[in-house]
PDB file of C-alpha atoms in Angstrom:
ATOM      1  CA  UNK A   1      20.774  22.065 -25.552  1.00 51.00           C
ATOM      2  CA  UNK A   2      19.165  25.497 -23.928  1.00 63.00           C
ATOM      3  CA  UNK A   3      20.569  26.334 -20.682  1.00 76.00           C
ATOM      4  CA  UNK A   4      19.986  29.636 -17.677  1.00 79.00           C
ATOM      5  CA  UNK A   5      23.299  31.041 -19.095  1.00 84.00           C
ATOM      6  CA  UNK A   6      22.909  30.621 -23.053  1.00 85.00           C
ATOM      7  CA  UNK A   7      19.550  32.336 -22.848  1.00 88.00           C
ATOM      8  CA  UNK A   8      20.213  35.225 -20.789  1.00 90.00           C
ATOM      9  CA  UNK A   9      23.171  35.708 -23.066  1.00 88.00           C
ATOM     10  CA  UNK A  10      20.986  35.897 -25.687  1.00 89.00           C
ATOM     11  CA  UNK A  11      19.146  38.456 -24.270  1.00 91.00           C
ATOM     12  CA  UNK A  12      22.493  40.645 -23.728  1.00 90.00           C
ATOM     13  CA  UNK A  13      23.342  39.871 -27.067  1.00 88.00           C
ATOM     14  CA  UNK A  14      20.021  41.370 -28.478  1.00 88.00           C
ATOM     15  CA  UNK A  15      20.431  44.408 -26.207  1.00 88.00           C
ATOM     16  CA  UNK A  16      23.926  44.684 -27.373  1.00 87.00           C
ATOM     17  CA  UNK A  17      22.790  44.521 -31.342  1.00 84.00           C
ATOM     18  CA  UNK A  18      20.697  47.568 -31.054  1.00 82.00           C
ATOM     19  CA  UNK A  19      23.263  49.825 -28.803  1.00 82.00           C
ATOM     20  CA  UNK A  20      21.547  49.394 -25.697  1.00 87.00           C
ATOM     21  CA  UNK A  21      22.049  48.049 -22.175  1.00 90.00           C
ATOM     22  CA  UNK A  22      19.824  44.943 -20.544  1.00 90.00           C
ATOM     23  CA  UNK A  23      17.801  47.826 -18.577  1.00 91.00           C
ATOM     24  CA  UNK A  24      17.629  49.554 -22.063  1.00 90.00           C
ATOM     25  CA  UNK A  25      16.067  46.940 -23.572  1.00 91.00           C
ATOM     26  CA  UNK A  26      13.767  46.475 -20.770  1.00 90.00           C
ATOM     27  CA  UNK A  27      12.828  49.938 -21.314  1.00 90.00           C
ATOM     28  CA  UNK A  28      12.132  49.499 -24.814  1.00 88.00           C
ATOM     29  CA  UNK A  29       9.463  46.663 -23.999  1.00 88.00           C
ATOM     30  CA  UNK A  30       7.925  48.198 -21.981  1.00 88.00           C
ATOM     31  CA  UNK A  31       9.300  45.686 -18.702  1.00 89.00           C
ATOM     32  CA  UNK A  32      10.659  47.185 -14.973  1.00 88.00           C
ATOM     33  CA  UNK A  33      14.168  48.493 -15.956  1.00 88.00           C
ATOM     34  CA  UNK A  34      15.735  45.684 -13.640  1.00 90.00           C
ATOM     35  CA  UNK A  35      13.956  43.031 -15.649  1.00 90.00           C
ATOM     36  CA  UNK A  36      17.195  41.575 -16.533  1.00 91.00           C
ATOM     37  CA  UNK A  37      19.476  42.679 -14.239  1.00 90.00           C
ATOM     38  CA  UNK A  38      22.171  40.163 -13.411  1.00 87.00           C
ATOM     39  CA  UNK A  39      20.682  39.902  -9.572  1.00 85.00           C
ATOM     40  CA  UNK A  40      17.299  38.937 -11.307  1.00 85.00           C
ATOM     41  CA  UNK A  41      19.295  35.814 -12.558  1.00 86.00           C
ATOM     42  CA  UNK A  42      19.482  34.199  -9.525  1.00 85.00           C
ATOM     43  CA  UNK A  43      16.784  33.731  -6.569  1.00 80.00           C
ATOM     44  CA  UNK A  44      17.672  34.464  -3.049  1.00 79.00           C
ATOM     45  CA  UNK A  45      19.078  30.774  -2.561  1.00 78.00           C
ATOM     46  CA  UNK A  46      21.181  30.578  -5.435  1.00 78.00           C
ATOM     47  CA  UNK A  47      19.194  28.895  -8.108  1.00 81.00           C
ATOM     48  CA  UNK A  48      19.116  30.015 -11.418  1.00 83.00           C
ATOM     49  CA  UNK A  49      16.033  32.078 -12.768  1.00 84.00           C
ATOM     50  CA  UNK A  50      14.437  31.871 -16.050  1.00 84.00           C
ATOM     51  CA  UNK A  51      12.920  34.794 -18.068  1.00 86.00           C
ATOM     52  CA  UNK A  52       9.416  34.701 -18.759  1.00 85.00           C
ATOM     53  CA  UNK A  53       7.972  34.213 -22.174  1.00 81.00           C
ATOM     54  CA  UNK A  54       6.263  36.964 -21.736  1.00 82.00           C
ATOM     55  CA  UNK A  55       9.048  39.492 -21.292  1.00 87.00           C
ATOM     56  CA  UNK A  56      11.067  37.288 -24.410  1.00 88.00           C
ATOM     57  CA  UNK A  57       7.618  38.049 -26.123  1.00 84.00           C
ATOM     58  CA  UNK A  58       7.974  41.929 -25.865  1.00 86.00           C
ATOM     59  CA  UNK A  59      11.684  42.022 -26.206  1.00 90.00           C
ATOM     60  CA  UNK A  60      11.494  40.298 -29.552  1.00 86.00           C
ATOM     61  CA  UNK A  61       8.431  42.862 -30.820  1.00 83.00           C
ATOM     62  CA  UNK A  62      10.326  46.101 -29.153  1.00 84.00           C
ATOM     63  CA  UNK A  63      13.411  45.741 -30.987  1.00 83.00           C
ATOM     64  CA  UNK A  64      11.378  43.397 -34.466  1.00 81.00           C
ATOM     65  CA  UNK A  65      13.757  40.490 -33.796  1.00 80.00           C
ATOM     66  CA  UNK A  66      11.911  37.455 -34.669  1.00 77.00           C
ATOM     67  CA  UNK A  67      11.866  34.215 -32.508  1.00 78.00           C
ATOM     68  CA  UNK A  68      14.479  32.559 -35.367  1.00 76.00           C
ATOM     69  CA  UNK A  69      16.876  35.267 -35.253  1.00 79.00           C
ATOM     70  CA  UNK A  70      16.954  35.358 -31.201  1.00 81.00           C
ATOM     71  CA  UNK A  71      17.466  31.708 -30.736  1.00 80.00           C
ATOM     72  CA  UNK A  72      20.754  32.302 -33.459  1.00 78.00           C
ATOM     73  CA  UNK A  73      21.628  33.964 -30.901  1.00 80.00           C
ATOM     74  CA  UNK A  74      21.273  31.464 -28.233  1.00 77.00           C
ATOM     75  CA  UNK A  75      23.242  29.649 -30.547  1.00 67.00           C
ATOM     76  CA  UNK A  76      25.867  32.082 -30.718  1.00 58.00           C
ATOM     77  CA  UNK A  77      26.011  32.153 -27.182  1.00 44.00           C
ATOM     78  CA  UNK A  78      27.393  28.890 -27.162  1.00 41.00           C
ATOM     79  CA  UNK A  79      29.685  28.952 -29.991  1.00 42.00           C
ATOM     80  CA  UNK A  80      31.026  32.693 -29.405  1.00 43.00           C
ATOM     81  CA  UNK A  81      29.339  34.004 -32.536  1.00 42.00           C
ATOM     82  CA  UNK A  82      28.909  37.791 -32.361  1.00 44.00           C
ATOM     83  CA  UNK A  83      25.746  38.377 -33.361  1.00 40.00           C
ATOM     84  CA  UNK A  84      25.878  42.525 -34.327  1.00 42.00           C
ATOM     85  CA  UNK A  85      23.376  44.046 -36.393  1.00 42.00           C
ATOM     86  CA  UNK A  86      24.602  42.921 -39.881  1.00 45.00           C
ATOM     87  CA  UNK A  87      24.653  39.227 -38.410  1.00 45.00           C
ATOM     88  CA  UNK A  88      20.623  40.196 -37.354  1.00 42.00           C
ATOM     89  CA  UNK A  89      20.434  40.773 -41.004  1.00 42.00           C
ATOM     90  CA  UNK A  90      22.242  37.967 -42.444  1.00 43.00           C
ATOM     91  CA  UNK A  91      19.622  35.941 -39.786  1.00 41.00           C
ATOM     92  CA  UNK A  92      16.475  37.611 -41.618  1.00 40.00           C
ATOM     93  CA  UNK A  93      17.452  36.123 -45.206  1.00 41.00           C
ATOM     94  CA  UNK A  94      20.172  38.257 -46.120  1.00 38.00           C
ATOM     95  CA  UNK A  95      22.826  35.351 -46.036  1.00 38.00           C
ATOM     96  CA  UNK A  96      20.967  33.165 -43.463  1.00 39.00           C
ATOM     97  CA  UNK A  97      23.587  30.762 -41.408  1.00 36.00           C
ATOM     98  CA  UNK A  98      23.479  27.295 -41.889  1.00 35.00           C
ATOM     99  CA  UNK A  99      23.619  26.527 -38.093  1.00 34.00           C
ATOM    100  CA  UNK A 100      20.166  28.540 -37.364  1.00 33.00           C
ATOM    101  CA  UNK A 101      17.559  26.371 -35.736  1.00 35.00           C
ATOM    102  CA  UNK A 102      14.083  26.691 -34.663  1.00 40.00           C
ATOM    103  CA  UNK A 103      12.922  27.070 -30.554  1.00 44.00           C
ATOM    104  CA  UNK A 104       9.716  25.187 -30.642  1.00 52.00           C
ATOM    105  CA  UNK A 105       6.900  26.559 -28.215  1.00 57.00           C
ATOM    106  CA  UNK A 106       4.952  23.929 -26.655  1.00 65.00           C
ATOM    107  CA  UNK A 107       1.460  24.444 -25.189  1.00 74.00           C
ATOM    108  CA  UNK A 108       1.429  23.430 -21.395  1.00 81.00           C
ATOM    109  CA  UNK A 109      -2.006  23.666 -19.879  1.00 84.00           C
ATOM    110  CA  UNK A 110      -2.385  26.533 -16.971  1.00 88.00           C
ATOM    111  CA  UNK A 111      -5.258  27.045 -14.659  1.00 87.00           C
ATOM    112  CA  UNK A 112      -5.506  29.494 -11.665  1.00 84.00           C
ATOM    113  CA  UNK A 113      -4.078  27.878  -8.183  1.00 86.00           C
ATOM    114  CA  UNK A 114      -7.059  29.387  -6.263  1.00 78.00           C
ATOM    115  CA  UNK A 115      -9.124  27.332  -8.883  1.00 82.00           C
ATOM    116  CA  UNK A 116      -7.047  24.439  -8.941  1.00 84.00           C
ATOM    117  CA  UNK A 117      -8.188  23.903  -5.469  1.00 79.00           C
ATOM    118  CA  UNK A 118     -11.419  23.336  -6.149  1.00 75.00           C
ATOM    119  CA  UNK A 119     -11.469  19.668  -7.620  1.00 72.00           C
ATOM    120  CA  UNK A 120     -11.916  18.281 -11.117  1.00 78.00           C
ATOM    121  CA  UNK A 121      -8.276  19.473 -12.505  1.00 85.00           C
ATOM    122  CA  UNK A 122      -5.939  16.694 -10.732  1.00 85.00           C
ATOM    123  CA  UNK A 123      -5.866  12.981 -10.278  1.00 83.00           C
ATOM    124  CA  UNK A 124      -5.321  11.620  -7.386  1.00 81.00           C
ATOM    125  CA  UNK A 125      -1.544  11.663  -7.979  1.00 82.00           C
ATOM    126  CA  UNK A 126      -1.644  15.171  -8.668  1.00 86.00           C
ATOM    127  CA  UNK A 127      -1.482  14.241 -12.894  1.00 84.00           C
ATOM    128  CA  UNK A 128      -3.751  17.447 -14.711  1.00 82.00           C
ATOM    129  CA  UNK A 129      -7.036  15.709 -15.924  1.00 82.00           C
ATOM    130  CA  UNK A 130     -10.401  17.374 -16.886  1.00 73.00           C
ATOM    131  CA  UNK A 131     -11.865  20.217 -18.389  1.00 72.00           C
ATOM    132  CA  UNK A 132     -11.156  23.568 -17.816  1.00 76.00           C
ATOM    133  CA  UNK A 133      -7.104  24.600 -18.626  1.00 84.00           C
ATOM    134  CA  UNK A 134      -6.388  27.320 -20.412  1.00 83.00           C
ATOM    135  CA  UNK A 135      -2.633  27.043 -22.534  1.00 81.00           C
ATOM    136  CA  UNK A 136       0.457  28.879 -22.122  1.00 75.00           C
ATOM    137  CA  UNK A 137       3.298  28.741 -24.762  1.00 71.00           C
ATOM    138  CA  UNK A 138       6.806  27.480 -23.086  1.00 63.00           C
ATOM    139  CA  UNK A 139       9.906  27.763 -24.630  1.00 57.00           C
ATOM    140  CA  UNK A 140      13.246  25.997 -23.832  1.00 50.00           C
ATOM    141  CA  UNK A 141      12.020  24.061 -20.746  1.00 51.00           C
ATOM    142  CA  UNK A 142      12.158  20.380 -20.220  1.00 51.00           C
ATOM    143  CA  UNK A 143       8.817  18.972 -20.176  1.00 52.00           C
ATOM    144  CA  UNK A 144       7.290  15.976 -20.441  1.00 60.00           C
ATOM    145  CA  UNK A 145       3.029  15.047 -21.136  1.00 67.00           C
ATOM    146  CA  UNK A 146       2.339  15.751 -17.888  1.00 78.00           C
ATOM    147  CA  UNK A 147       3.927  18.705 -16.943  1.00 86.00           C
ATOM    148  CA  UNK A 148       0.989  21.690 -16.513  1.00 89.00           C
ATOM    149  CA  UNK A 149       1.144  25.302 -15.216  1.00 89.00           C
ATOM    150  CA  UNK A 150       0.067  27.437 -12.299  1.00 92.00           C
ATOM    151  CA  UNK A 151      -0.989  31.142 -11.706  1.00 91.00           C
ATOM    152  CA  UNK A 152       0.356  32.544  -7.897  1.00 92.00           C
ATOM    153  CA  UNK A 153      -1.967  34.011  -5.819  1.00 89.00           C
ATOM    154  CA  UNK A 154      -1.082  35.282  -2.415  1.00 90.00           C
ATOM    155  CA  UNK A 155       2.047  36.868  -1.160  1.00 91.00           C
ATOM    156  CA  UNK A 156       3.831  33.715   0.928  1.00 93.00           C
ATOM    157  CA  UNK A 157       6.173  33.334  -1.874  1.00 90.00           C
ATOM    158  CA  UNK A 158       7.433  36.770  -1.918  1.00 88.00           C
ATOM    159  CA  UNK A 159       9.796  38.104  -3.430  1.00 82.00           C
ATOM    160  CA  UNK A 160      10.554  34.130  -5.109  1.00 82.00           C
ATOM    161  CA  UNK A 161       6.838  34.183  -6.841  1.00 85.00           C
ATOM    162  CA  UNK A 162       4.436  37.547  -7.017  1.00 87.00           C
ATOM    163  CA  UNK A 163       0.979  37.206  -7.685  1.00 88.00           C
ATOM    164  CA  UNK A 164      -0.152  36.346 -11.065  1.00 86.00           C
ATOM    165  CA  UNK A 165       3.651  34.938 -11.924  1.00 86.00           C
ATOM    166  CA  UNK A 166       2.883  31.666 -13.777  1.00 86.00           C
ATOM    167  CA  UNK A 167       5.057  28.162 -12.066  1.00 88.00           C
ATOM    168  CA  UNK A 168       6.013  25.542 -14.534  1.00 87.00           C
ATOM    169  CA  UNK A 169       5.141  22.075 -12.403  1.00 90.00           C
ATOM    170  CA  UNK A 170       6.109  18.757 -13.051  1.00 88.00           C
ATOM    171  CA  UNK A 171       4.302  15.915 -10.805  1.00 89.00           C
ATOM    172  CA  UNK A 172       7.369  13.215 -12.225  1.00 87.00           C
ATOM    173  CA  UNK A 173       9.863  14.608 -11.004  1.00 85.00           C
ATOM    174  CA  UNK A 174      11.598  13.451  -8.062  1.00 87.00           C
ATOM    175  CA  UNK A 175      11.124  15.602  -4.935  1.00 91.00           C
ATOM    176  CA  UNK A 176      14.027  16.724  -2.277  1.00 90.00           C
ATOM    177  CA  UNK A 177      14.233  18.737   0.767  1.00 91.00           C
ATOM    178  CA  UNK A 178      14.930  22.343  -0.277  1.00 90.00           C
ATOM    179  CA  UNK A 179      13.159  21.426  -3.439  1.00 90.00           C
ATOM    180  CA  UNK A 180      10.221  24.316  -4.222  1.00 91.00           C
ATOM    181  CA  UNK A 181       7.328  22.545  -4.583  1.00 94.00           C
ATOM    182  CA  UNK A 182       3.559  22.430  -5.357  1.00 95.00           C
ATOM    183  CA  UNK A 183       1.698  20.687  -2.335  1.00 95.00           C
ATOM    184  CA  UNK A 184      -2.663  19.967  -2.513  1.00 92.00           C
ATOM    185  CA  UNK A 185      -3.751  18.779   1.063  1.00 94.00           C
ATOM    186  CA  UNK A 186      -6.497  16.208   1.248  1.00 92.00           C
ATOM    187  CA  UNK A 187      -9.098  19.212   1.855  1.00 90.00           C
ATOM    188  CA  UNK A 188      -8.361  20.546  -1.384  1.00 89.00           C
ATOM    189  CA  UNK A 189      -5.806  23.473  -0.560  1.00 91.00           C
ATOM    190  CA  UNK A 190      -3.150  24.112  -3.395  1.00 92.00           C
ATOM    191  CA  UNK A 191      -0.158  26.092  -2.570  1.00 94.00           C
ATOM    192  CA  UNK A 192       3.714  26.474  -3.846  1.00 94.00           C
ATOM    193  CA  UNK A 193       6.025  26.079  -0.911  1.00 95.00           C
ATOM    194  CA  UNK A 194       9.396  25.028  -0.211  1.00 94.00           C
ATOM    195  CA  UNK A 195       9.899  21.399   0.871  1.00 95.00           C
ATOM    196  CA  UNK A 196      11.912  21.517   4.578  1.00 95.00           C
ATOM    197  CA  UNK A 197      11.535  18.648   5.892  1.00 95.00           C
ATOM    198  CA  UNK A 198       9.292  15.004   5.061  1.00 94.00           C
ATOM    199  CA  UNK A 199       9.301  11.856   7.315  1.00 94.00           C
ATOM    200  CA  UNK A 200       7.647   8.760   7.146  1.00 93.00           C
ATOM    201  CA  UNK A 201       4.393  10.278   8.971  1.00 96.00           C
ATOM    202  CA  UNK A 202       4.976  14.171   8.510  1.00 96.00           C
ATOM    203  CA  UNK A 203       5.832  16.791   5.978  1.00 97.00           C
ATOM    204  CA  UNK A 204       7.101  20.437   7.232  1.00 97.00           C
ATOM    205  CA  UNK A 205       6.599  23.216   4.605  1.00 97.00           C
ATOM    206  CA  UNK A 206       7.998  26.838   4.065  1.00 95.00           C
ATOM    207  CA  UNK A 207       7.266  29.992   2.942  1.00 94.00           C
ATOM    208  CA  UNK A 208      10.237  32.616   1.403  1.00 90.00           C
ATOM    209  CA  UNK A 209       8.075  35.486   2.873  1.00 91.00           C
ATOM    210  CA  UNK A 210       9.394  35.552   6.185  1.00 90.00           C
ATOM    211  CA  UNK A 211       5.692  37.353   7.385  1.00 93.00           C
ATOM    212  CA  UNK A 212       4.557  33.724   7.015  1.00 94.00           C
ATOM    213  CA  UNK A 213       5.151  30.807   9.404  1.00 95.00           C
ATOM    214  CA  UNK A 214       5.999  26.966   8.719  1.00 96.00           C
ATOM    215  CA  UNK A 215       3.293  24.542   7.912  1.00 97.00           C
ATOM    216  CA  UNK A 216       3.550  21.259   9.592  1.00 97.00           C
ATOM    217  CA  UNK A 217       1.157  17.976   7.984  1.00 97.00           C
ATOM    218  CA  UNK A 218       0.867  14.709   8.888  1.00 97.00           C
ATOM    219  CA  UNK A 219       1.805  12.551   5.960  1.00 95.00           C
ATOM    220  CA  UNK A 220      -1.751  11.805   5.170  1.00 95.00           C
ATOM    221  CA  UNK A 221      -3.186  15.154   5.149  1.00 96.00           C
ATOM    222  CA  UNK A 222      -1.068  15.869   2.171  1.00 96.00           C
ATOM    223  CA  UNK A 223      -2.554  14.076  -1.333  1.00 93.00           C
ATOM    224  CA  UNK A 224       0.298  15.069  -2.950  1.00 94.00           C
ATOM    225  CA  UNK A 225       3.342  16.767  -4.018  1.00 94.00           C
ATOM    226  CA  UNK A 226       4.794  17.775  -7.524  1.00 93.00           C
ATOM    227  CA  UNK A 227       8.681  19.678  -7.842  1.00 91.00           C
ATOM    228  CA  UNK A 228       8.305  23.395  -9.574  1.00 89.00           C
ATOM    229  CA  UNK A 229      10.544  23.358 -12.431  1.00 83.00           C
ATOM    230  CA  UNK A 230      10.525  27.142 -13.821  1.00 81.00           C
ATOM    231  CA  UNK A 231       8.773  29.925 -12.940  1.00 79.00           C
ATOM    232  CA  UNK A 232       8.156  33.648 -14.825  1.00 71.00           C
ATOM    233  CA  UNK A 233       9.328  36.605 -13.630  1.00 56.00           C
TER     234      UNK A 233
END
């Protein structure tokens, strides 16, 4: 099973097979030098970040890994296998390992959040329906039939979410206080948010840029709610 830990080790583990540090490899694709530095692991309240597809994407091109040979190394990240340059090799068809497996990519559909407020993409339980999505290709996140992407927009998020960073959304999964979530309000407004606090006739929301101040609703202004599972960075 993938987990935060086995695929960041990965990524040190591909930096390490071509003599080069995490910002190194950063460098190489072309990504901010602090990409995947170990603070970028974590977000501000302790959770654990994912990397983006697209920074796996131009990690895997900079340094002509392909997507088999990285996920032997997620692999090896779990059974201690050193994966150095000769076992990069040995991935490409030299003397493949038997335990090398394929990471799927499964297309999630992903529409703009300033257009998702505007009707026509959602059900009224917040399920993605109509015409309209565009695809993005996620890797080694849980996801069921229903589960859709978001584009940011705005700055209430900062430094969690940036404009244009892409939120992985689930409307099945349960929702808690503290959870980050996706909230549309009955007059169409779509925004990502942190749950603080929901009652049986009001729902309190917050932002992580402290510029911005707590939303209160009344239960029924809100049509509905769905949990953000992953997010790029």
């Amino acid at each position: 099973m993938l987990s935060h830990e086995r695929i960041w080790r990965a990524i040190d583990r591909l930096a390490e097979a071509h003599d080069l540090t995490p910002s190194g490899l950063a460098k190489r694709a072309g990504l901010d030098s602090t990409t995947f530095n170990k603070s970028k692991r974590f977000a501000s309240d302790g959770r654990a970040r994912w990397p983006s597809t697209e920074s796996l994407s131009k990690i895997m091109e900079a340094t002509g890994s392909s997507l088999r040979e990285f996920t032997s190394m997620i692999d090896g990240a779990a059974s201690g296998t050193d994966y150095t340059q000769p076992a990069l090799n040995a991935a490409a068809g030299l003397a493949e390992p038997s335990h090398l497996y394929d990471m799927s990519l499964r297309g999630v559909p992903v529409v703009g959040m300033a257009q998702a407020g505007g009707g026509g993409f959602f059900d009224d339980a917040g399920f993605p329906v109509g015409q309209g999505w565009d695809q993005v290709q996620l890797p080694g996140v849980d996801a069921d039939n229903n589960t859709y992407a978001l584009k940011i927009t705005g700055d209430s998020m900062l430094p969690l979410y940036r404009e244009g960073d892409i939120i992985i959304v689930s409307p099945t999964a349960s929702v808690r206080k503290g959870d980050r979530i996706v909230a549309r309000t009955t007059e169409g407004e779509v925004m990502a948010k942190i749950l603080k606090r929901k009652t049986a006739t009001s729902i309190d929301l917050s932002s992580t840029n402290n510029e911005y101040d707590d939303l209160s609703f009344a239960i029924t202004d809100i049509e509905w709610m769905a949990r953000i599972l992953w997010a790029s960075q």
